[in-house]
Amino acid sequence: MTDLKTIAEILKEAQIGSEMTIRGWVRTKRDSKNVVFININDGSTIHSIQVVADPTQFNEQLLHDINTGAGVAVKGILIASQGSGQAVELTAKEINLYGKADPNEFPLQPKKHSLEFLREIAHLRPRTNTFGAILRVRHALAFAIHKYFNDKGFYYLNTPIITGSDAEGAGEMFRVTTLDAQNPPLTEEGKIDYKQDFFGQETNLTVSGQLEGELGALALGKIYTFGPTFRAENSNTARHLAEFWMIEPEMAFYQLKDNMDLAEDFLKYLIQYAMQNCADELVFLEKRLLDEEKQLANEERAPMALREKLQFIIDNPFKRLTYTEAIDVLLNSKAHKKGKFKFPVEWGIDLQSEHERYLVEKEFKAPVILTNYPKDIKAFYMKQNEDGKTVGAMDVLFPGIGEIIGGSERESDYDKLLQRIEELNINKETIWWYLETRKFGSVPHSGFGLGFERLALFVTGMRNIRDVIPFPRTPKSAKF
Ligand code: 4AD
Ligand code: MG
């Protein structure tokens, strides 16, 4: 085992008087006459350690080259801090400069940079306090997801990334091909001949692991997937990515109510886990948000501070109502009567973000689970209700985010499913295997998809989804 220690470990142990080495990147350097202060962060925690160096003990050029961004190792004695703002500091005995960072070139100077600018330097932004905090929260949430499901007897199932089917039926897929784009082989009718493509058929990047997830649930009982998902929808919003991560649990024998109970419990658990395990990060992110909001008009500011908002979600039941009830609420709202909604409200519409946010933020002031949507605005696999008009869908709507989870009970009746597939002109040949599960031992089952970055947005209080994934992919942007 190595004896390298991270700053997180050193701060935890706080062995005052001991000799130790810290390794990391210089955040700031401050010279005064008799002493040089160097702040070092290694990414293991939001906290930096201040190194105190006596300039007469070190080579002048070495001290000159230690600038913001430089990679260093400092050996010294850990002492209780003389100054305010930190508990311990390190008196330097030896300094090793691994790599310089020329202050005329290094773009991350110790001043406030805009989030837009930081997106342009996504290769370096993890070295800021903000992105360090976000990435650690993201890690904690990912770990908590696996822990939650493992503790509850779910099995982690890896579903394919390359697929021949369109799970959501929305046709927003990225093609995967090795055919020559300039000169593809053609069929006799003059169409591209995918039989000659790598897989001998048309293939795409998956938009969801659900269909294969169902195969797993109908064998293992309870499964979940957690993987990358791709959507070629041209929506340049602060809540959409072309590549995002989705968690999709799927459970045999669960009906809609069980599905809702699981979704609510799961979200509360994850938020609680972040509160307990990312306390320092959340304090920092809360302050960041308050600072940012100072520039906003009153009505654009969040009604609660970040941690208060997270606690509120944990402590309060989600409001559950049907789509039809929600449309009534919207129709009877002052906002509607005064013509404040941009998009029309009537039974059958796909709810717009303004409608979802009205329900969550104005009407109920709590997360909302909407169920039983019109079948025409939902995917083919959802359980058809007796009324012939609606399906057993459920969307979880969160304040400031809108839809964070989408799911449903699944249609388990072979004939009804086939009929819906035919009505929607879905290519049966690409999902014959899916249909077979309804032929051989079909049972009721349900599941949902949680957008990982939407959750990360909510927990970190960031406003743009590009800022909660290390390297965002959006229309016209796949740098890094
Ligand atoms: O509602 P969606 O499209 O549902 C499905 O894909 C189902 N197959 C899930 C299931 O039942 N197993 O997507 C689920 C969630 C959304 O609620 C949202 O949080 C997120 O995935 N999501 C996106 N996140 C970021 N960028 C996008 N373009 C997203 N599209 C969906
Ligand atoms: Mg959805």
PDB file of C-alpha atoms in Angstrom, residues 179-396:
ATOM      1  CA  LEU A 179     -20.312   2.517 -44.166  1.00  0.00           C
ATOM      2  CA  ASP A 180     -18.496   5.028 -46.353  1.00  0.00           C
ATOM      3  CA  ALA A 181     -20.520   8.233 -46.008  1.00  0.00           C
ATOM      4  CA  GLN A 182     -19.342   9.443 -49.436  1.00  0.00           C
ATOM      5  CA  ASN A 183     -20.187   6.259 -51.250  1.00  0.00           C
ATOM      6  CA  PRO A 184     -22.527   3.927 -49.343  1.00  0.00           C
ATOM      7  CA  PRO A 185     -23.625   0.609 -50.887  1.00  0.00           C
ATOM      8  CA  LEU A 186     -27.164   0.857 -52.277  1.00  0.00           C
ATOM      9  CA  THR A 187     -30.033  -1.600 -52.639  1.00  0.00           C
ATOM     10  CA  GLU A 188     -31.776  -2.111 -55.963  1.00  0.00           C
ATOM     11  CA  GLU A 189     -34.309   0.557 -54.944  1.00  0.00           C
ATOM     12  CA  GLY A 190     -31.456   3.013 -54.430  1.00  0.00           C
ATOM     13  CA  LYS A 191     -31.648   3.066 -50.633  1.00  0.00           C
ATOM     14  CA  ILE A 192     -28.631   2.635 -48.366  1.00  0.00           C
ATOM     15  CA  ASP A 193     -27.999  -1.100 -47.980  1.00  0.00           C
ATOM     16  CA  TYR A 194     -27.520  -1.628 -44.252  1.00  0.00           C
ATOM     17  CA  LYS A 195     -27.184  -5.373 -44.791  1.00  0.00           C
ATOM     18  CA  GLN A 196     -23.634  -4.516 -45.792  1.00  0.00           C
ATOM     19  CA  ASP A 197     -23.060  -2.401 -42.673  1.00  0.00           C
ATOM     20  CA  PHE A 198     -20.996  -3.621 -39.725  1.00  0.00           C
ATOM     21  CA  PHE A 199     -23.894  -5.263 -37.888  1.00  0.00           C
ATOM     22  CA  GLY A 200     -25.797  -6.247 -41.035  1.00  0.00           C
ATOM     23  CA  GLN A 201     -28.654  -3.939 -40.016  1.00  0.00           C
ATOM     24  CA  GLU A 202     -29.341  -0.322 -39.065  1.00  0.00           C
ATOM     25  CA  THR A 203     -27.999   0.511 -35.611  1.00  0.00           C
ATOM     26  CA  ASN A 204     -28.048   3.531 -33.339  1.00  0.00           C
ATOM     27  CA  LEU A 205     -26.834   4.722 -29.961  1.00  0.00           C
ATOM     28  CA  THR A 206     -29.432   3.847 -27.364  1.00  0.00           C
ATOM     29  CA  VAL A 207     -31.979   6.400 -26.107  1.00  0.00           C
ATOM     30  CA  SER A 208     -32.837   4.187 -23.122  1.00  0.00           C
ATOM     31  CA  GLY A 209     -31.911   0.786 -21.708  1.00  0.00           C
ATOM     32  CA  GLN A 210     -35.490   0.106 -20.703  1.00  0.00           C
ATOM     33  CA  LEU A 211     -36.520  -2.511 -23.247  1.00  0.00           C
ATOM     34  CA  GLU A 212     -33.558  -4.718 -22.395  1.00  0.00           C
ATOM     35  CA  GLY A 213     -34.023  -3.768 -18.731  1.00  0.00           C
ATOM     36  CA  GLU A 214     -37.481  -5.325 -18.884  1.00  0.00           C
ATOM     37  CA  LEU A 215     -35.951  -8.575 -20.125  1.00  0.00           C
ATOM     38  CA  GLY A 216     -33.753  -8.538 -17.029  1.00  0.00           C
ATOM     39  CA  ALA A 217     -36.618  -7.769 -14.634  1.00  0.00           C
ATOM     40  CA  LEU A 218     -38.669 -10.593 -16.109  1.00  0.00           C
ATOM     41  CA  ALA A 219     -35.897 -12.960 -15.071  1.00  0.00           C
ATOM     42  CA  LEU A 220     -34.124 -11.480 -12.037  1.00  0.00           C
ATOM     43  CA  GLY A 221     -37.113  -9.706 -10.503  1.00  0.00           C
ATOM     44  CA  LYS A 222     -35.619  -6.292  -9.759  1.00  0.00           C
ATOM     45  CA  ILE A 223     -32.862  -4.766 -11.854  1.00  0.00           C
ATOM     46  CA  TYR A 224     -31.458  -1.328 -12.568  1.00  0.00           C
ATOM     47  CA  THR A 225     -29.328   0.108 -15.309  1.00  0.00           C
ATOM     48  CA  PHE A 226     -27.031   3.104 -14.974  1.00  0.00           C
ATOM     49  CA  GLY A 227     -25.396   4.121 -18.187  1.00  0.00           C
ATOM     50  CA  PRO A 228     -24.956   6.696 -20.907  1.00  0.00           C
ATOM     51  CA  THR A 229     -27.933   7.550 -23.085  1.00  0.00           C
ATOM     52  CA  PHE A 230     -27.978   9.496 -26.325  1.00  0.00           C
ATOM     53  CA  ARG A 231     -30.604  11.742 -27.843  1.00  0.00           C
ATOM     54  CA  ALA A 232     -30.273  13.656 -31.074  1.00  0.00           C
ATOM     55  CA  GLU A 233     -33.030  16.085 -30.136  1.00  0.00           C
ATOM     56  CA  ASN A 234     -32.123  19.553 -31.209  1.00  0.00           C
ATOM     57  CA  SER A 235     -33.145  21.178 -27.954  1.00  0.00           C
ATOM     58  CA  ASN A 236     -30.636  23.725 -26.871  1.00  0.00           C
ATOM     59  CA  THR A 237     -31.989  24.200 -23.359  1.00  0.00           C
ATOM     60  CA  ALA A 238     -30.398  24.350 -19.926  1.00  0.00           C
ATOM     61  CA  ARG A 239     -31.936  20.915 -19.165  1.00  0.00           C
ATOM     62  CA  HIS A 240     -31.052  18.831 -22.226  1.00  0.00           C
ATOM     63  CA  LEU A 241     -27.873  17.047 -23.184  1.00  0.00           C
ATOM     64  CA  ALA A 242     -27.258  14.940 -26.288  1.00  0.00           C
ATOM     65  CA  GLU A 243     -25.329  12.502 -24.074  1.00  0.00           C
ATOM     66  CA  PHE A 244     -26.569  12.038 -20.536  1.00  0.00           C
ATOM     67  CA  TRP A 245     -26.620   9.327 -17.897  1.00  0.00           C
ATOM     68  CA  MET A 246     -29.801   7.591 -16.918  1.00  0.00           C
ATOM     69  CA  ILE A 247     -30.717   5.254 -14.082  1.00  0.00           C
ATOM     70  CA  GLU A 248     -33.506   2.853 -15.007  1.00  0.00           C
ATOM     71  CA  PRO A 249     -34.884   0.476 -12.388  1.00  0.00           C
ATOM     72  CA  GLU A 250     -37.352  -2.121 -13.626  1.00  0.00           C
ATOM     73  CA  MET A 251     -39.354  -4.348 -11.287  1.00  0.00           C
ATOM     74  CA  ALA A 252     -41.425  -7.443 -11.910  1.00  0.00           C
ATOM     75  CA  PHE A 253     -44.814  -7.477 -10.124  1.00  0.00           C
ATOM     76  CA  TYR A 254     -44.711  -3.724  -9.367  1.00  0.00           C
ATOM     77  CA  GLN A 255     -47.763  -1.689 -10.299  1.00  0.00           C
ATOM     78  CA  LEU A 256     -48.010   2.053 -10.708  1.00  0.00           C
ATOM     79  CA  LYS A 257     -48.385   2.790  -6.983  1.00  0.00           C
ATOM     80  CA  ASP A 258     -45.359   0.637  -6.097  1.00  0.00           C
ATOM     81  CA  ASN A 259     -43.421   2.425  -8.819  1.00  0.00           C
ATOM     82  CA  MET A 260     -44.314   5.844  -7.393  1.00  0.00           C
ATOM     83  CA  ASP A 261     -43.402   4.776  -3.876  1.00  0.00           C
ATOM     84  CA  LEU A 262     -40.018   3.558  -5.078  1.00  0.00           C
ATOM     85  CA  ALA A 263     -39.310   6.739  -7.066  1.00  0.00           C
ATOM     86  CA  GLU A 264     -40.114   8.957  -4.087  1.00  0.00           C
ATOM     87  CA  ASP A 265     -38.113   6.898  -1.611  1.00  0.00           C
ATOM     88  CA  PHE A 266     -35.170   6.688  -4.019  1.00  0.00           C
ATOM     89  CA  LEU A 267     -34.980  10.444  -4.626  1.00  0.00           C
ATOM     90  CA  LYS A 268     -35.223  11.205  -0.916  1.00  0.00           C
ATOM     91  CA  TYR A 269     -32.505   8.690  -0.147  1.00  0.00           C
ATOM     92  CA  LEU A 270     -30.137  10.176  -2.733  1.00  0.00           C
ATOM     93  CA  ILE A 271     -30.665  13.725  -1.516  1.00  0.00           C
ATOM     94  CA  GLN A 272     -30.195  12.632   2.090  1.00  0.00           C
ATOM     95  CA  TYR A 273     -27.009  10.810   1.124  1.00  0.00           C
ATOM     96  CA  ALA A 274     -25.609  13.955  -0.487  1.00  0.00           C
ATOM     97  CA  MET A 275     -26.539  16.038   2.575  1.00  0.00           C
ATOM     98  CA  GLN A 276     -24.674  13.624   4.823  1.00  0.00           C
ATOM     99  CA  ASN A 277     -21.664  12.908   2.647  1.00  0.00           C
ATOM    100  CA  CYS A 278     -21.083  16.181   0.803  1.00  0.00           C
ATOM    101  CA  ALA A 279     -21.703  18.646   3.616  1.00  0.00           C
ATOM    102  CA  ASP A 280     -18.692  20.868   2.794  1.00  0.00           C
ATOM    103  CA  GLU A 281     -19.518  20.906  -0.907  1.00  0.00           C
ATOM    104  CA  LEU A 282     -23.128  21.866  -0.256  1.00  0.00           C
ATOM    105  CA  VAL A 283     -22.130  24.710   2.078  1.00  0.00           C
ATOM    106  CA  PHE A 284     -19.876  26.008  -0.675  1.00  0.00           C
ATOM    107  CA  LEU A 285     -22.440  25.545  -3.465  1.00  0.00           C
ATOM    108  CA  GLU A 286     -25.141  27.197  -1.380  1.00  0.00           C
ATOM    109  CA  LYS A 287     -22.953  30.282  -0.916  1.00  0.00           C
ATOM    110  CA  ARG A 288     -22.096  30.287  -4.601  1.00  0.00           C
ATOM    111  CA  LEU A 289     -25.769  30.261  -5.487  1.00  0.00           C
ATOM    112  CA  LEU A 290     -26.616  33.069  -3.075  1.00  0.00           C
ATOM    113  CA  ASP A 291     -23.828  35.173  -4.623  1.00  0.00           C
ATOM    114  CA  GLU A 292     -25.051  34.437  -8.118  1.00  0.00           C
ATOM    115  CA  GLU A 293     -28.618  35.269  -7.186  1.00  0.00           C
ATOM    116  CA  LYS A 294     -27.637  38.714  -5.943  1.00  0.00           C
ATOM    117  CA  GLN A 295     -27.527  39.692  -9.610  1.00  0.00           C
ATOM    118  CA  LEU A 296     -31.033  38.408 -10.280  1.00  0.00           C
ATOM    119  CA  ALA A 297     -34.408  40.050  -9.888  1.00  0.00           C
ATOM    120  CA  ASN A 298     -36.304  39.001  -6.751  1.00  0.00           C
ATOM    121  CA  GLU A 299     -38.774  36.738  -8.525  1.00  0.00           C
ATOM    122  CA  GLU A 300     -35.980  34.823 -10.244  1.00  0.00           C
ATOM    123  CA  ARG A 301     -34.347  33.923  -6.954  1.00  0.00           C
ATOM    124  CA  ALA A 302     -34.979  30.529  -5.419  1.00  0.00           C
ATOM    125  CA  PRO A 303     -37.396  30.786  -2.482  1.00  0.00           C
ATOM    126  CA  MET A 304     -35.111  28.664  -0.275  1.00  0.00           C
ATOM    127  CA  ALA A 305     -31.375  28.358   0.211  1.00  0.00           C
ATOM    128  CA  LEU A 306     -29.882  25.194  -1.267  1.00  0.00           C
ATOM    129  CA  ARG A 307     -29.700  22.985   1.823  1.00  0.00           C
ATOM    130  CA  GLU A 308     -33.060  24.179   3.093  1.00  0.00           C
ATOM    131  CA  LYS A 309     -34.538  23.183  -0.274  1.00  0.00           C
ATOM    132  CA  LEU A 310     -32.938  19.731  -0.123  1.00  0.00           C
ATOM    133  CA  GLN A 311     -34.172  19.186   3.436  1.00  0.00           C
ATOM    134  CA  PHE A 312     -37.635  20.271   2.379  1.00  0.00           C
ATOM    135  CA  ILE A 313     -37.728  17.550  -0.280  1.00  0.00           C
ATOM    136  CA  ILE A 314     -36.659  14.917   2.235  1.00  0.00           C
ATOM    137  CA  ASP A 315     -39.238  15.999   4.827  1.00  0.00           C
ATOM    138  CA  ASN A 316     -42.366  16.397   2.705  1.00  0.00           C
ATOM    139  CA  PRO A 317     -44.506  13.922   0.823  1.00  0.00           C
ATOM    140  CA  PHE A 318     -44.636  14.368  -2.936  1.00  0.00           C
ATOM    141  CA  LYS A 319     -48.017  15.541  -4.161  1.00  0.00           C
ATOM    142  CA  ARG A 320     -49.650  12.870  -6.347  1.00  0.00           C
ATOM    143  CA  LEU A 321     -52.366  13.599  -8.855  1.00  0.00           C
ATOM    144  CA  THR A 322     -53.505  12.523 -12.287  1.00  0.00           C
ATOM    145  CA  TYR A 323     -52.769  14.358 -15.488  1.00  0.00           C
ATOM    146  CA  THR A 324     -56.483  15.097 -15.829  1.00  0.00           C
ATOM    147  CA  GLU A 325     -56.574  16.690 -12.365  1.00  0.00           C
ATOM    148  CA  ALA A 326     -53.458  18.693 -13.204  1.00  0.00           C
ATOM    149  CA  ILE A 327     -55.094  20.069 -16.364  1.00  0.00           C
ATOM    150  CA  ASP A 328     -58.052  21.173 -14.211  1.00  0.00           C
ATOM    151  CA  VAL A 329     -55.721  22.902 -11.782  1.00  0.00           C
ATOM    152  CA  LEU A 330     -54.032  24.708 -14.659  1.00  0.00           C
ATOM    153  CA  LEU A 331     -57.327  25.682 -16.287  1.00  0.00           C
ATOM    154  CA  ASN A 332     -58.587  27.107 -12.994  1.00  0.00           C
ATOM    155  CA  SER A 333     -55.353  28.929 -12.207  1.00  0.00           C
ATOM    156  CA  LYS A 334     -55.039  32.703 -12.145  1.00  0.00           C
ATOM    157  CA  ALA A 335     -52.033  32.355 -14.425  1.00  0.00           C
ATOM    158  CA  HIS A 336     -54.213  30.753 -17.081  1.00  0.00           C
ATOM    159  CA  LYS A 337     -57.118  33.148 -16.634  1.00  0.00           C
ATOM    160  CA  LYS A 338     -54.786  36.108 -16.961  1.00  0.00           C
ATOM    161  CA  GLY A 339     -53.230  34.602 -20.081  1.00  0.00           C
ATOM    162  CA  LYS A 340     -49.809  34.188 -18.452  1.00  0.00           C
ATOM    163  CA  PHE A 341     -48.980  30.824 -20.050  1.00  0.00           C
ATOM    164  CA  LYS A 342     -47.253  31.005 -23.416  1.00  0.00           C
ATOM    165  CA  PHE A 343     -48.585  27.612 -24.492  1.00  0.00           C
ATOM    166  CA  PRO A 344     -52.317  26.755 -24.534  1.00  0.00           C
ATOM    167  CA  VAL A 345     -53.760  24.493 -21.847  1.00  0.00           C
ATOM    168  CA  GLU A 346     -56.257  21.782 -22.759  1.00  0.00           C
ATOM    169  CA  TRP A 347     -56.660  18.067 -22.102  1.00  0.00           C
ATOM    170  CA  GLY A 348     -54.321  16.185 -24.415  1.00  0.00           C
ATOM    171  CA  ILE A 349     -51.408  18.623 -24.511  1.00  0.00           C
ATOM    172  CA  ASP A 350     -47.895  17.587 -23.632  1.00  0.00           C
ATOM    173  CA  LEU A 351     -47.238  19.717 -20.547  1.00  0.00           C
ATOM    174  CA  GLN A 352     -44.725  22.469 -21.176  1.00  0.00           C
ATOM    175  CA  SER A 353     -42.056  23.385 -18.707  1.00  0.00           C
ATOM    176  CA  GLU A 354     -44.065  26.495 -17.675  1.00  0.00           C
ATOM    177  CA  HIS A 355     -47.037  24.273 -16.769  1.00  0.00           C
ATOM    178  CA  GLU A 356     -44.936  21.796 -14.825  1.00  0.00           C
ATOM    179  CA  ARG A 357     -43.220  24.560 -12.941  1.00  0.00           C
ATOM    180  CA  TYR A 358     -46.521  26.250 -12.143  1.00  0.00           C
ATOM    181  CA  LEU A 359     -47.825  23.053 -10.548  1.00  0.00           C
ATOM    182  CA  VAL A 360     -44.670  22.445  -8.532  1.00  0.00           C
ATOM    183  CA  GLU A 361     -43.574  25.945  -7.618  1.00  0.00           C
ATOM    184  CA  LYS A 362     -46.834  27.894  -7.385  1.00  0.00           C
ATOM    185  CA  GLU A 363     -49.737  25.520  -6.793  1.00  0.00           C
ATOM    186  CA  PHE A 364     -48.370  22.713  -4.611  1.00  0.00           C
ATOM    187  CA  LYS A 365     -44.970  24.075  -3.536  1.00  0.00           C
ATOM    188  CA  ALA A 366     -43.700  20.494  -3.437  1.00  0.00           C
ATOM    189  CA  PRO A 367     -42.500  17.832  -5.854  1.00  0.00           C
ATOM    190  CA  VAL A 368     -45.378  16.444  -7.865  1.00  0.00           C
ATOM    191  CA  ILE A 369     -45.990  12.995  -9.327  1.00  0.00           C
ATOM    192  CA  LEU A 370     -48.369  13.143 -12.250  1.00  0.00           C
ATOM    193  CA  THR A 371     -49.976   9.916 -13.438  1.00  0.00           C
ATOM    194  CA  ASN A 372     -52.217   8.565 -16.159  1.00  0.00           C
ATOM    195  CA  TYR A 373     -51.295  10.751 -19.106  1.00  0.00           C
ATOM    196  CA  PRO A 374     -53.095  10.652 -22.463  1.00  0.00           C
ATOM    197  CA  LYS A 375     -51.803   7.676 -24.403  1.00  0.00           C
ATOM    198  CA  ASP A 376     -51.108   9.765 -27.498  1.00  0.00           C
ATOM    199  CA  ILE A 377     -48.298  11.727 -25.836  1.00  0.00           C
ATOM    200  CA  LYS A 378     -46.572   8.731 -24.250  1.00  0.00           C
ATOM    201  CA  ALA A 379     -44.494   5.776 -25.457  1.00  0.00           C
ATOM    202  CA  PHE A 380     -45.979   2.574 -26.897  1.00  0.00           C
ATOM    203  CA  TYR A 381     -44.985   0.318 -23.983  1.00  0.00           C
ATOM    204  CA  MET A 382     -47.085   1.981 -21.280  1.00  0.00           C
ATOM    205  CA  LYS A 383     -49.984   0.108 -19.695  1.00  0.00           C
ATOM    206  CA  GLN A 384     -53.269   1.038 -21.333  1.00  0.00           C
ATOM    207  CA  ASN A 385     -55.967   2.075 -18.886  1.00  0.00           C
ATOM    208  CA  GLU A 386     -59.591   0.895 -19.004  1.00  0.00           C
ATOM    209  CA  ASP A 387     -60.773   4.318 -20.191  1.00  0.00           C
ATOM    210  CA  GLY A 388     -59.109   3.715 -23.574  1.00  0.00           C
ATOM    211  CA  LYS A 389     -57.626   7.230 -23.436  1.00  0.00           C
ATOM    212  CA  THR A 390     -54.885   7.194 -20.823  1.00  0.00           C
ATOM    213  CA  VAL A 391     -51.881   5.070 -19.884  1.00  0.00           C
ATOM    214  CA  GLY A 392     -50.279   4.195 -16.536  1.00  0.00           C
ATOM    215  CA  ALA A 393     -47.489   6.738 -16.877  1.00  0.00           C
ATOM    216  CA  MET A 394     -45.856   8.677 -14.058  1.00  0.00           C
ATOM    217  CA  ASP A 395     -43.618  11.720 -14.256  1.00  0.00           C
ATOM    218  CA  VAL A 396     -41.927  13.191 -11.203  1.00  0.00           C
TER     219      VAL A 396
END
